[in-house]
Amino acid sequence: MANSAVGVIFSNIQDKNIPELSARRAIASVPFAGRYRLIDFALSNLVNAGITAVGIVTKNNYQSLIDHLGSGKDWDLARKDGGIILLPPYSNETDAPYTNRLEALKGITDFLRHRNEEYVVLCDGETVARLDVSDIVRFHEESQADITLVYHECHCTPSRYYMTVETDGDSRVTAVKINPKLGAGKEKLYINVMVVHREYLLNIIQNAVQSGFSSFGRDILSKNVDTMRIFGYRFDGYYAGMASLAAYFKANMEMLDKNVRDELFGARDIYTKVRDSAPSKYIEGAVVKNSLISDGCIIEGTVENSILFRGVKVGRGSVVRNSVLMQDTVIGALVKLDCVITDKNAVIRDGRQLCGCEELPYFVSKGKML
Amino acid sequence: MQRKKECVAMLLAGGQGSRLYALTNNIAKPAVAFGAKYRIIDFPLSNCVNSGIDTVGVLTQYEPLELNEYIGNGQPWDLDRSFGGVHILSPYQAKKKSSWYEGTANAIFQNMGFMKKYNPDYVLILSGDHIYKMNYAKMLRAHIETGAACTVAAIEVLPEEASRFGILNVNEDGSIYQFEEKPKRPKSNLASMGIYVFSADKLYKYLEEDDRDPNSEKDFGKNVLPAMLGAGEKMFSYRFEGYWKDVGTIPALWQSNMDLLGAEPAFDVGDASWKIHSRNPLAPPEYISETGKVDDSMVALGCEISGSVRRSVLSSNVTVEEGAIVSDSVIMSSAVIKKGAKIYYSVIDENVTVEENATVGAPKENAVGITVLGRNITVAKGASVPSGEIVDKDYKGE
């Protein structure tokens, strides 16, 4: 497996799902679960399958992503051959940067052509799941598939753009639907992870360019289920999609479930950038219940059902409930928060009370002082 | 032009640390865990990089395996440099003779080749058994300004403890006129911190002389420094004020861990202007459950806490189950404290399992001393380890 596949991660195809968080960063670099960025899950899944070359497709606002990835050493991807290869868009006077997946793929044909791995594993940077990529590639080989789509059976939350599949008894995909109407039942939701032969992918891209296609899902997958061997790999584990700010909030809260944590973090490592923060400190009188606390926090108040990222401070007499506080958020004294998401470096001054609800968490943007 | 480094640091990390008993059965003292996520050696290494010194030789001898693995290529400290960086220097076999390091001075003498490769103007000698934050660049500047052959870092200690240290007797300008190694009646309370800056040529000269002296114990404090003073070399003290703790004993190690706690700690490892770099655990954030209680404590990543933790320091991936109590204790990584177990006033090494309803130690106010559990052991269900006990095998007794 080790050198038979190259990874490709799309870092901002889904930016528009959570404009609040991706206004100034690619969705793949949105902080998640206390000390991670969303892309850490896709990257770690690839690395844990022995993949040593990962192209990262970027478009705009990728400073935060570059800062996070650095040389790739934290994922063991600082390598002479392969490692992390950032793929910013080409653009000139006639060609604007890509607006869809197909154009994004067109932009990385040189990268795909120059690799020598047999397969390409394509992932979106915000998919949170512990996927056994080796097993997916094995499945792809054994089914002699042209394309393997990974799906998860669930009651889907509709997002801006989503795809469902139908499969037959042999796991062959018989239909691919774009933004279908959702009934009460479960759907086989495509979770934006795909395996394809590298040469085959290059052919698809070339044909698509010649035919003037614009959508990978609509023009290629859904129209060719009869002619292409498209297979569905069923993933039954924990999956969190980032369809909206509410979905992001819900997924963070799901990390408080021990079973979810054990599945995501237990068996194999999830790698992330290291910050050398001091361990967290609980000052006398602090009360912390059912919460995840990352390193570098200093807690003097009460924290319940919440996720605290690195370096968060909660002042004396403050009560933080059902909230997600990102890196270096400072909560003053006697503050009350319920269902709040604060982006990095937010400051909530003494005595403030902020309250949202699960469907509509109150959002405090990056660096804002309230 | 020959490439060179202005200053090379040599870190003496060969110490056994026998007064840490079970904690150093299989690892060298500098590799002992400290402050929930650190090892003792993180402090001098971080001080080096924060002071702009990027070439460090680490001299190991006693049980070096874990220390070597921990340091690796030096990447966590940004010491994976193509010229310079961190290098492990173990005793080696040479054509004419080969020997273990016989004393601090002999260890440095045997690695003259390493130092000379970088053609340094100054050599900084450090030891790997103290917890402190110090800007060595300031000391180096003082050394250059006074034009000394050797500068010795010094700190004022309590007069009643002075006889445990190497004492410096100094003139008003800070120049040293006398060394006294652990004097019975100390003339001053200015103690040597075991941190020296040497002008490189002087260091080479006196190390060579020391090596030829059959009566020498090959020790900096006992032999080399007095010899230099005797020969009339200019030697200066460099005053250090701030937190500096030898963690070579169990009570000192425990106390130094406790010094990290509180909103205004005696020693702050969270100081963003002087980061302590270390290898970071790969673990999710710590989780405090509905039944968990954490008060006046420091907790590292990956811990799962459902019991009660008070005035304690917990390293990564420690589990404290429901109904368990951890109080006034230092717990190193991956320990499991099962349901209803009680840990009082103890230091517990890595991978220890304390089974259900077992008791370790006694509440601090009634304790005889600190209880110590060595690495990888299990305390049986319902068993009770008496206060002050040092245990390095599975414990089944009542």
PDB file of N, CA, C and O in Angstrom, chain B residues 305-370:
ATOM      1  N   ILE B 305     -10.624  12.278  33.238  1.00  0.00           N
ATOM      2  CA  ILE B 305     -10.785  12.416  34.678  1.00  0.00           C
ATOM      3  C   ILE B 305     -12.247  12.353  35.098  1.00  0.00           C
ATOM      4  O   ILE B 305     -13.049  13.211  34.743  1.00  0.00           O
ATOM      5  N   SER B 306     -12.581  11.299  35.843  1.00  0.00           N
ATOM      6  CA  SER B 306     -13.936  11.155  36.383  1.00  0.00           C
ATOM      7  C   SER B 306     -13.910  11.190  37.897  1.00  0.00           C
ATOM      8  O   SER B 306     -14.949  11.192  38.547  1.00  0.00           O
ATOM      9  N   GLY B 307     -12.722  11.165  38.488  1.00  0.00           N
ATOM     10  CA  GLY B 307     -12.581  11.218  39.935  1.00  0.00           C
ATOM     11  C   GLY B 307     -12.219  12.621  40.371  1.00  0.00           C
ATOM     12  O   GLY B 307     -12.434  13.594  39.647  1.00  0.00           O
ATOM     13  N   SER B 308     -11.639  12.709  41.568  1.00  0.00           N
ATOM     14  CA  SER B 308     -11.356  14.013  42.117  1.00  0.00           C
ATOM     15  C   SER B 308      -9.836  14.239  42.165  1.00  0.00           C
ATOM     16  O   SER B 308      -9.095  13.430  42.693  1.00  0.00           O
ATOM     17  N   VAL B 309      -9.400  15.358  41.607  1.00  0.00           N
ATOM     18  CA  VAL B 309      -7.969  15.675  41.548  1.00  0.00           C
ATOM     19  C   VAL B 309      -7.750  17.013  42.230  1.00  0.00           C
ATOM     20  O   VAL B 309      -8.391  18.002  41.884  1.00  0.00           O
ATOM     21  N   ARG B 310      -6.868  17.030  43.212  1.00  0.00           N
ATOM     22  CA  ARG B 310      -6.645  18.270  43.951  1.00  0.00           C
ATOM     23  C   ARG B 310      -5.152  18.472  44.207  1.00  0.00           C
ATOM     24  O   ARG B 310      -4.443  17.517  44.515  1.00  0.00           O
ATOM     25  N   ARG B 311      -4.687  19.701  44.039  1.00  0.00           N
ATOM     26  CA  ARG B 311      -3.275  20.049  44.247  1.00  0.00           C
ATOM     27  C   ARG B 311      -2.337  19.007  43.668  1.00  0.00           C
ATOM     28  O   ARG B 311      -1.466  18.473  44.355  1.00  0.00           O
ATOM     29  N   SER B 312      -2.501  18.694  42.388  1.00  0.00           N
ATOM     30  CA  SER B 312      -1.697  17.652  41.770  1.00  0.00           C
ATOM     31  C   SER B 312      -1.283  18.046  40.363  1.00  0.00           C
ATOM     32  O   SER B 312      -1.853  18.946  39.767  1.00  0.00           O
ATOM     33  N   VAL B 313      -0.272  17.328  39.867  1.00  0.00           N
ATOM     34  CA  VAL B 313       0.237  17.548  38.522  1.00  0.00           C
ATOM     35  C   VAL B 313       0.121  16.234  37.770  1.00  0.00           C
ATOM     36  O   VAL B 313       0.725  15.232  38.168  1.00  0.00           O
ATOM     37  N   LEU B 314      -0.677  16.207  36.701  1.00  0.00           N
ATOM     38  CA  LEU B 314      -0.923  14.976  35.954  1.00  0.00           C
ATOM     39  C   LEU B 314      -0.352  15.067  34.547  1.00  0.00           C
ATOM     40  O   LEU B 314      -0.704  15.973  33.787  1.00  0.00           O
ATOM     41  N   SER B 315       0.503  14.109  34.177  1.00  0.00           N
ATOM     42  CA  SER B 315       1.054  14.070  32.820  1.00  0.00           C
ATOM     43  C   SER B 315       0.042  13.483  31.853  1.00  0.00           C
ATOM     44  O   SER B 315      -1.033  13.049  32.248  1.00  0.00           O
ATOM     45  N   SER B 316       0.432  13.414  30.579  1.00  0.00           N
ATOM     46  CA  SER B 316      -0.509  13.028  29.528  1.00  0.00           C
ATOM     47  C   SER B 316      -1.075  11.622  29.711  1.00  0.00           C
ATOM     48  O   SER B 316      -0.425  10.730  30.239  1.00  0.00           O
ATOM     49  N   ASN B 317      -2.295  11.462  29.227  1.00  0.00           N
ATOM     50  CA  ASN B 317      -2.980  10.163  29.162  1.00  0.00           C
ATOM     51  C   ASN B 317      -3.153   9.450  30.501  1.00  0.00           C
ATOM     52  O   ASN B 317      -3.161   8.219  30.549  1.00  0.00           O
ATOM     53  N   VAL B 318      -3.281  10.212  31.566  1.00  0.00           N
ATOM     54  CA  VAL B 318      -3.578   9.599  32.866  1.00  0.00           C
ATOM     55  C   VAL B 318      -5.097   9.434  32.977  1.00  0.00           C
ATOM     56  O   VAL B 318      -5.853  10.312  32.565  1.00  0.00           O
ATOM     57  N   THR B 319      -5.527   8.296  33.507  1.00  0.00           N
ATOM     58  CA  THR B 319      -6.953   8.076  33.736  1.00  0.00           C
ATOM     59  C   THR B 319      -7.229   8.082  35.234  1.00  0.00           C
ATOM     60  O   THR B 319      -6.543   7.388  35.982  1.00  0.00           O
ATOM     61  N   VAL B 320      -8.214   8.859  35.659  1.00  0.00           N
ATOM     62  CA  VAL B 320      -8.642   8.841  37.061  1.00  0.00           C
ATOM     63  C   VAL B 320     -10.123   8.484  37.048  1.00  0.00           C
ATOM     64  O   VAL B 320     -10.958   9.282  36.612  1.00  0.00           O
ATOM     65  N   GLU B 321     -10.436   7.271  37.461  1.00  0.00           N
ATOM     66  CA  GLU B 321     -11.816   6.800  37.346  1.00  0.00           C
ATOM     67  C   GLU B 321     -12.713   7.377  38.437  1.00  0.00           C
ATOM     68  O   GLU B 321     -12.244   7.968  39.416  1.00  0.00           O
ATOM     69  N   GLU B 322     -14.014   7.120  38.262  1.00  0.00           N
ATOM     70  CA  GLU B 322     -15.022   7.653  39.163  1.00  0.00           C
ATOM     71  C   GLU B 322     -14.740   7.231  40.602  1.00  0.00           C
ATOM     72  O   GLU B 322     -14.368   6.091  40.876  1.00  0.00           O
ATOM     73  N   GLY B 323     -14.903   8.151  41.516  1.00  0.00           N
ATOM     74  CA  GLY B 323     -14.730   7.831  42.929  1.00  0.00           C
ATOM     75  C   GLY B 323     -13.280   7.777  43.389  1.00  0.00           C
ATOM     76  O   GLY B 323     -13.013   7.654  44.579  1.00  0.00           O
ATOM     77  N   ALA B 324     -12.342   7.866  42.458  1.00  0.00           N
ATOM     78  CA  ALA B 324     -10.925   7.860  42.852  1.00  0.00           C
ATOM     79  C   ALA B 324     -10.534   9.261  43.321  1.00  0.00           C
ATOM     80  O   ALA B 324     -11.125  10.261  42.911  1.00  0.00           O
ATOM     81  N   ILE B 325      -9.525   9.311  44.191  1.00  0.00           N
ATOM     82  CA  ILE B 325      -9.039  10.593  44.706  1.00  0.00           C
ATOM     83  C   ILE B 325      -7.543  10.702  44.439  1.00  0.00           C
ATOM     84  O   ILE B 325      -6.787   9.778  44.724  1.00  0.00           O
ATOM     85  N   VAL B 326      -7.129  11.811  43.883  1.00  0.00           N
ATOM     86  CA  VAL B 326      -5.705  12.090  43.726  1.00  0.00           C
ATOM     87  C   VAL B 326      -5.453  13.425  44.399  1.00  0.00           C
ATOM     88  O   VAL B 326      -6.059  14.433  44.036  1.00  0.00           O
ATOM     89  N   SER B 327      -4.563  13.424  45.389  1.00  0.00           N
ATOM     90  CA  SER B 327      -4.372  14.647  46.146  1.00  0.00           C
ATOM     91  C   SER B 327      -2.892  14.859  46.457  1.00  0.00           C
ATOM     92  O   SER B 327      -2.179  13.906  46.770  1.00  0.00           O
ATOM     93  N   ASP B 328      -2.414  16.083  46.328  1.00  0.00           N
ATOM     94  CA  ASP B 328      -1.014  16.437  46.627  1.00  0.00           C
ATOM     95  C   ASP B 328      -0.037  15.486  45.960  1.00  0.00           C
ATOM     96  O   ASP B 328       0.927  15.028  46.587  1.00  0.00           O
ATOM     97  N   SER B 329      -0.255  15.176  44.680  1.00  0.00           N
ATOM     98  CA  SER B 329       0.572  14.154  44.040  1.00  0.00           C
ATOM     99  C   SER B 329       1.045  14.559  42.653  1.00  0.00           C
ATOM    100  O   SER B 329       0.486  15.449  42.028  1.00  0.00           O
ATOM    101  N   VAL B 330       2.094  13.863  42.221  1.00  0.00           N
ATOM    102  CA  VAL B 330       2.619  14.023  40.870  1.00  0.00           C
ATOM    103  C   VAL B 330       2.414  12.689  40.166  1.00  0.00           C
ATOM    104  O   VAL B 330       2.924  11.668  40.623  1.00  0.00           O
ATOM    105  N   ILE B 331       1.633  12.694  39.083  1.00  0.00           N
ATOM    106  CA  ILE B 331       1.338  11.446  38.379  1.00  0.00           C
ATOM    107  C   ILE B 331       1.911  11.555  36.974  1.00  0.00           C
ATOM    108  O   ILE B 331       1.559  12.466  36.225  1.00  0.00           O
ATOM    109  N   MET B 332       2.788  10.633  36.620  1.00  0.00           N
ATOM    110  CA  MET B 332       3.404  10.687  35.293  1.00  0.00           C
ATOM    111  C   MET B 332       2.549   9.948  34.268  1.00  0.00           C
ATOM    112  O   MET B 332       1.570   9.313  34.614  1.00  0.00           O
ATOM    113  N   SER B 333       2.960  10.005  33.003  1.00  0.00           N
ATOM    114  CA  SER B 333       2.022   9.676  31.928  1.00  0.00           C
ATOM    115  C   SER B 333       1.488   8.250  31.960  1.00  0.00           C
ATOM    116  O   SER B 333       2.132   7.329  32.439  1.00  0.00           O
ATOM    117  N   SER B 334       0.288   8.118  31.419  1.00  0.00           N
ATOM    118  CA  SER B 334      -0.396   6.837  31.191  1.00  0.00           C
ATOM    119  C   SER B 334      -0.666   6.027  32.446  1.00  0.00           C
ATOM    120  O   SER B 334      -0.933   4.830  32.345  1.00  0.00           O
ATOM    121  N   ALA B 335      -0.629   6.640  33.611  1.00  0.00           N
ATOM    122  CA  ALA B 335      -1.022   5.921  34.826  1.00  0.00           C
ATOM    123  C   ALA B 335      -2.542   5.770  34.834  1.00  0.00           C
ATOM    124  O   ALA B 335      -3.256   6.600  34.273  1.00  0.00           O
ATOM    125  N   VAL B 336      -3.009   4.675  35.439  1.00  0.00           N
ATOM    126  CA  VAL B 336      -4.457   4.465  35.545  1.00  0.00           C
ATOM    127  C   VAL B 336      -4.815   4.323  37.016  1.00  0.00           C
ATOM    128  O   VAL B 336      -4.322   3.427  37.710  1.00  0.00           O
ATOM    129  N   ILE B 337      -5.665   5.219  37.508  1.00  0.00           N
ATOM    130  CA  ILE B 337      -6.105   5.186  38.894  1.00  0.00           C
ATOM    131  C   ILE B 337      -7.561   4.715  38.858  1.00  0.00           C
ATOM    132  O   ILE B 337      -8.443   5.453  38.426  1.00  0.00           O
ATOM    133  N   LYS B 338      -7.754   3.465  39.275  1.00  0.00           N
ATOM    134  CA  LYS B 338      -9.082   2.861  39.095  1.00  0.00           C
ATOM    135  C   LYS B 338     -10.087   3.334  40.145  1.00  0.00           C
ATOM    136  O   LYS B 338      -9.739   3.998  41.116  1.00  0.00           O
ATOM    137  N   LYS B 339     -11.336   2.898  39.938  1.00  0.00           N
ATOM    138  CA  LYS B 339     -12.455   3.322  40.787  1.00  0.00           C
ATOM    139  C   LYS B 339     -12.152   3.219  42.281  1.00  0.00           C
ATOM    140  O   LYS B 339     -11.676   2.190  42.755  1.00  0.00           O
ATOM    141  N   GLY B 340     -12.431   4.261  43.005  1.00  0.00           N
ATOM    142  CA  GLY B 340     -12.333   4.220  44.459  1.00  0.00           C
ATOM    143  C   GLY B 340     -10.909   4.194  45.004  1.00  0.00           C
ATOM    144  O   GLY B 340     -10.717   4.188  46.217  1.00  0.00           O
ATOM    145  N   ALA B 341      -9.896   4.214  44.127  1.00  0.00           N
ATOM    146  CA  ALA B 341      -8.511   4.211  44.626  1.00  0.00           C
ATOM    147  C   ALA B 341      -8.182   5.607  45.165  1.00  0.00           C
ATOM    148  O   ALA B 341      -8.753   6.611  44.729  1.00  0.00           O
ATOM    149  N   LYS B 342      -7.248   5.636  46.135  1.00  0.00           N
ATOM    150  CA  LYS B 342      -6.891   6.925  46.715  1.00  0.00           C
ATOM    151  C   LYS B 342      -5.382   7.112  46.663  1.00  0.00           C
ATOM    152  O   LYS B 342      -4.633   6.241  47.097  1.00  0.00           O
ATOM    153  N   ILE B 343      -4.964   8.235  46.133  1.00  0.00           N
ATOM    154  CA  ILE B 343      -3.539   8.540  46.026  1.00  0.00           C
ATOM    155  C   ILE B 343      -3.299   9.809  46.827  1.00  0.00           C
ATOM    156  O   ILE B 343      -3.847  10.865  46.505  1.00  0.00           O
ATOM    157  N   TYR B 344      -2.490   9.704  47.871  1.00  0.00           N
ATOM    158  CA  TYR B 344      -2.175  10.892  48.663  1.00  0.00           C
ATOM    159  C   TYR B 344      -0.661  11.138  48.659  1.00  0.00           C
ATOM    160  O   TYR B 344       0.117  10.206  48.835  1.00  0.00           O
ATOM    161  N   TYR B 345      -0.262  12.363  48.523  1.00  0.00           N
ATOM    162  CA  TYR B 345       1.122  12.790  48.736  1.00  0.00           C
ATOM    163  C   TYR B 345       2.112  11.772  48.154  1.00  0.00           C
ATOM    164  O   TYR B 345       2.909  11.172  48.874  1.00  0.00           O
ATOM    165  N   SER B 346       2.024  11.587  46.827  1.00  0.00           N
ATOM    166  CA  SER B 346       2.829  10.550  46.176  1.00  0.00           C
ATOM    167  C   SER B 346       3.433  11.071  44.885  1.00  0.00           C
ATOM    168  O   SER B 346       2.978  12.064  44.323  1.00  0.00           O
ATOM    169  N   VAL B 347       4.457  10.363  44.432  1.00  0.00           N
ATOM    170  CA  VAL B 347       4.984  10.554  43.085  1.00  0.00           C
ATOM    171  C   VAL B 347       4.834   9.216  42.387  1.00  0.00           C
ATOM    172  O   VAL B 347       5.367   8.206  42.861  1.00  0.00           O
ATOM    173  N   ILE B 348       4.079   9.202  41.289  1.00  0.00           N
ATOM    174  CA  ILE B 348       3.783   7.948  40.608  1.00  0.00           C
ATOM    175  C   ILE B 348       4.336   8.010  39.196  1.00  0.00           C
ATOM    176  O   ILE B 348       4.040   8.928  38.436  1.00  0.00           O
ATOM    177  N   ASP B 349       5.171   7.033  38.862  1.00  0.00           N
ATOM    178  CA  ASP B 349       5.872   7.026  37.577  1.00  0.00           C
ATOM    179  C   ASP B 349       4.954   6.541  36.459  1.00  0.00           C
ATOM    180  O   ASP B 349       3.833   6.088  36.699  1.00  0.00           O
ATOM    181  N   GLU B 350       5.485   6.552  35.234  1.00  0.00           N
ATOM    182  CA  GLU B 350       4.713   6.200  34.043  1.00  0.00           C
ATOM    183  C   GLU B 350       4.105   4.803  34.104  1.00  0.00           C
ATOM    184  O   GLU B 350       4.697   3.891  34.681  1.00  0.00           O
ATOM    185  N   ASN B 351       2.957   4.661  33.452  1.00  0.00           N
ATOM    186  CA  ASN B 351       2.346   3.344  33.235  1.00  0.00           C
ATOM    187  C   ASN B 351       2.019   2.550  34.481  1.00  0.00           C
ATOM    188  O   ASN B 351       1.985   1.318  34.427  1.00  0.00           O
ATOM    189  N   VAL B 352       1.822   3.226  35.594  1.00  0.00           N
ATOM    190  CA  VAL B 352       1.459   2.516  36.819  1.00  0.00           C
ATOM    191  C   VAL B 352      -0.054   2.305  36.829  1.00  0.00           C
ATOM    192  O   VAL B 352      -0.809   3.160  36.371  1.00  0.00           O
ATOM    193  N   THR B 353      -0.491   1.150  37.305  1.00  0.00           N
ATOM    194  CA  THR B 353      -1.926   0.929  37.485  1.00  0.00           C
ATOM    195  C   THR B 353      -2.213   0.763  38.971  1.00  0.00           C
ATOM    196  O   THR B 353      -1.583  -0.068  39.634  1.00  0.00           O
ATOM    197  N   VAL B 354      -3.130   1.557  39.482  1.00  0.00           N
ATOM    198  CA  VAL B 354      -3.563   1.399  40.869  1.00  0.00           C
ATOM    199  C   VAL B 354      -4.985   0.849  40.799  1.00  0.00           C
ATOM    200  O   VAL B 354      -5.901   1.524  40.319  1.00  0.00           O
ATOM    201  N   GLU B 355      -5.138  -0.409  41.216  1.00  0.00           N
ATOM    202  CA  GLU B 355      -6.427  -1.084  41.061  1.00  0.00           C
ATOM    203  C   GLU B 355      -7.482  -0.514  42.015  1.00  0.00           C
ATOM    204  O   GLU B 355      -7.174   0.261  42.922  1.00  0.00           O
ATOM    205  N   GLU B 356      -8.706  -0.977  41.809  1.00  0.00           N
ATOM    206  CA  GLU B 356      -9.853  -0.455  42.555  1.00  0.00           C
ATOM    207  C   GLU B 356      -9.634  -0.460  44.066  1.00  0.00           C
ATOM    208  O   GLU B 356      -9.111  -1.425  44.620  1.00  0.00           O
ATOM    209  N   ASN B 357     -10.042   0.610  44.672  1.00  0.00           N
ATOM    210  CA  ASN B 357     -10.055   0.751  46.130  1.00  0.00           C
ATOM    211  C   ASN B 357      -8.704   0.576  46.814  1.00  0.00           C
ATOM    212  O   ASN B 357      -8.646   0.400  48.024  1.00  0.00           O
ATOM    213  N   ALA B 358      -7.631   0.608  46.052  1.00  0.00           N
ATOM    214  CA  ALA B 358      -6.302   0.569  46.679  1.00  0.00           C
ATOM    215  C   ALA B 358      -6.004   1.959  47.244  1.00  0.00           C
ATOM    216  O   ALA B 358      -6.574   2.963  46.808  1.00  0.00           O
ATOM    217  N   THR B 359      -5.102   2.021  48.205  1.00  0.00           N
ATOM    218  CA  THR B 359      -4.686   3.309  48.757  1.00  0.00           C
ATOM    219  C   THR B 359      -3.172   3.428  48.641  1.00  0.00           C
ATOM    220  O   THR B 359      -2.448   2.489  48.943  1.00  0.00           O
ATOM    221  N   VAL B 360      -2.711   4.581  48.193  1.00  0.00           N
ATOM    222  CA  VAL B 360      -1.277   4.828  48.093  1.00  0.00           C
ATOM    223  C   VAL B 360      -0.954   6.046  48.945  1.00  0.00           C
ATOM    224  O   VAL B 360      -1.493   7.128  48.719  1.00  0.00           O
ATOM    225  N   GLY B 361      -0.094   5.869  49.951  1.00  0.00           N
ATOM    226  CA  GLY B 361       0.306   6.967  50.822  1.00  0.00           C
ATOM    227  C   GLY B 361      -0.784   7.353  51.808  1.00  0.00           C
ATOM    228  O   GLY B 361      -1.818   6.690  51.926  1.00  0.00           O
ATOM    229  N   ALA B 362      -0.527   8.453  52.505  1.00  0.00           N
ATOM    230  CA  ALA B 362      -1.485   8.948  53.496  1.00  0.00           C
ATOM    231  C   ALA B 362      -1.655  10.447  53.266  1.00  0.00           C
ATOM    232  O   ALA B 362      -0.755  11.100  52.733  1.00  0.00           O
ATOM    233  N   PRO B 363      -2.825  10.997  53.650  1.00  0.00           N
ATOM    234  CA  PRO B 363      -3.027  12.445  53.479  1.00  0.00           C
ATOM    235  C   PRO B 363      -1.825  13.222  54.014  1.00  0.00           C
ATOM    236  O   PRO B 363      -1.236  12.841  55.029  1.00  0.00           O
ATOM    237  N   LYS B 364      -1.467  14.285  53.314  1.00  0.00           N
ATOM    238  CA  LYS B 364      -0.209  14.982  53.561  1.00  0.00           C
ATOM    239  C   LYS B 364       0.001  15.322  55.031  1.00  0.00           C
ATOM    240  O   LYS B 364       1.115  15.176  55.557  1.00  0.00           O
ATOM    241  N   GLU B 365      -1.082  15.746  55.715  1.00  0.00           N
ATOM    242  CA  GLU B 365      -0.917  16.172  57.104  1.00  0.00           C
ATOM    243  C   GLU B 365      -0.535  15.017  58.033  1.00  0.00           C
ATOM    244  O   GLU B 365       0.097  15.221  59.067  1.00  0.00           O
ATOM    245  N   ASN B 366      -0.873  13.769  57.632  1.00  0.00           N
ATOM    246  CA  ASN B 366      -0.515  12.617  58.479  1.00  0.00           C
ATOM    247  C   ASN B 366       0.650  11.817  57.907  1.00  0.00           C
ATOM    248  O   ASN B 366       1.002  10.776  58.451  1.00  0.00           O
ATOM    249  N   ALA B 367       1.204  12.253  56.788  1.00  0.00           N
ATOM    250  CA  ALA B 367       2.160  11.398  56.079  1.00  0.00           C
ATOM    251  C   ALA B 367       3.529  11.377  56.743  1.00  0.00           C
ATOM    252  O   ALA B 367       3.969  12.375  57.317  1.00  0.00           O
ATOM    253  N   VAL B 368       4.176  10.220  56.658  1.00  0.00           N
ATOM    254  CA  VAL B 368       5.559  10.083  57.116  1.00  0.00           C
ATOM    255  C   VAL B 368       6.488  10.696  56.071  1.00  0.00           C
ATOM    256  O   VAL B 368       7.508  11.297  56.376  1.00  0.00           O
ATOM    257  N   GLY B 369       6.124  10.501  54.816  1.00  0.00           N
ATOM    258  CA  GLY B 369       6.937  11.030  53.725  1.00  0.00           C
ATOM    259  C   GLY B 369       6.210  10.812  52.421  1.00  0.00           C
ATOM    260  O   GLY B 369       5.059  10.356  52.406  1.00  0.00           O
ATOM    261  N   ILE B 370       6.889  11.148  51.321  1.00  0.00           N
ATOM    262  CA  ILE B 370       6.275  11.003  49.999  1.00  0.00           C
ATOM    263  C   ILE B 370       6.349   9.540  49.581  1.00  0.00           C
ATOM    264  O   ILE B 370       7.388   8.892  49.705  1.00  0.00           O
TER     265      ILE B 370
END
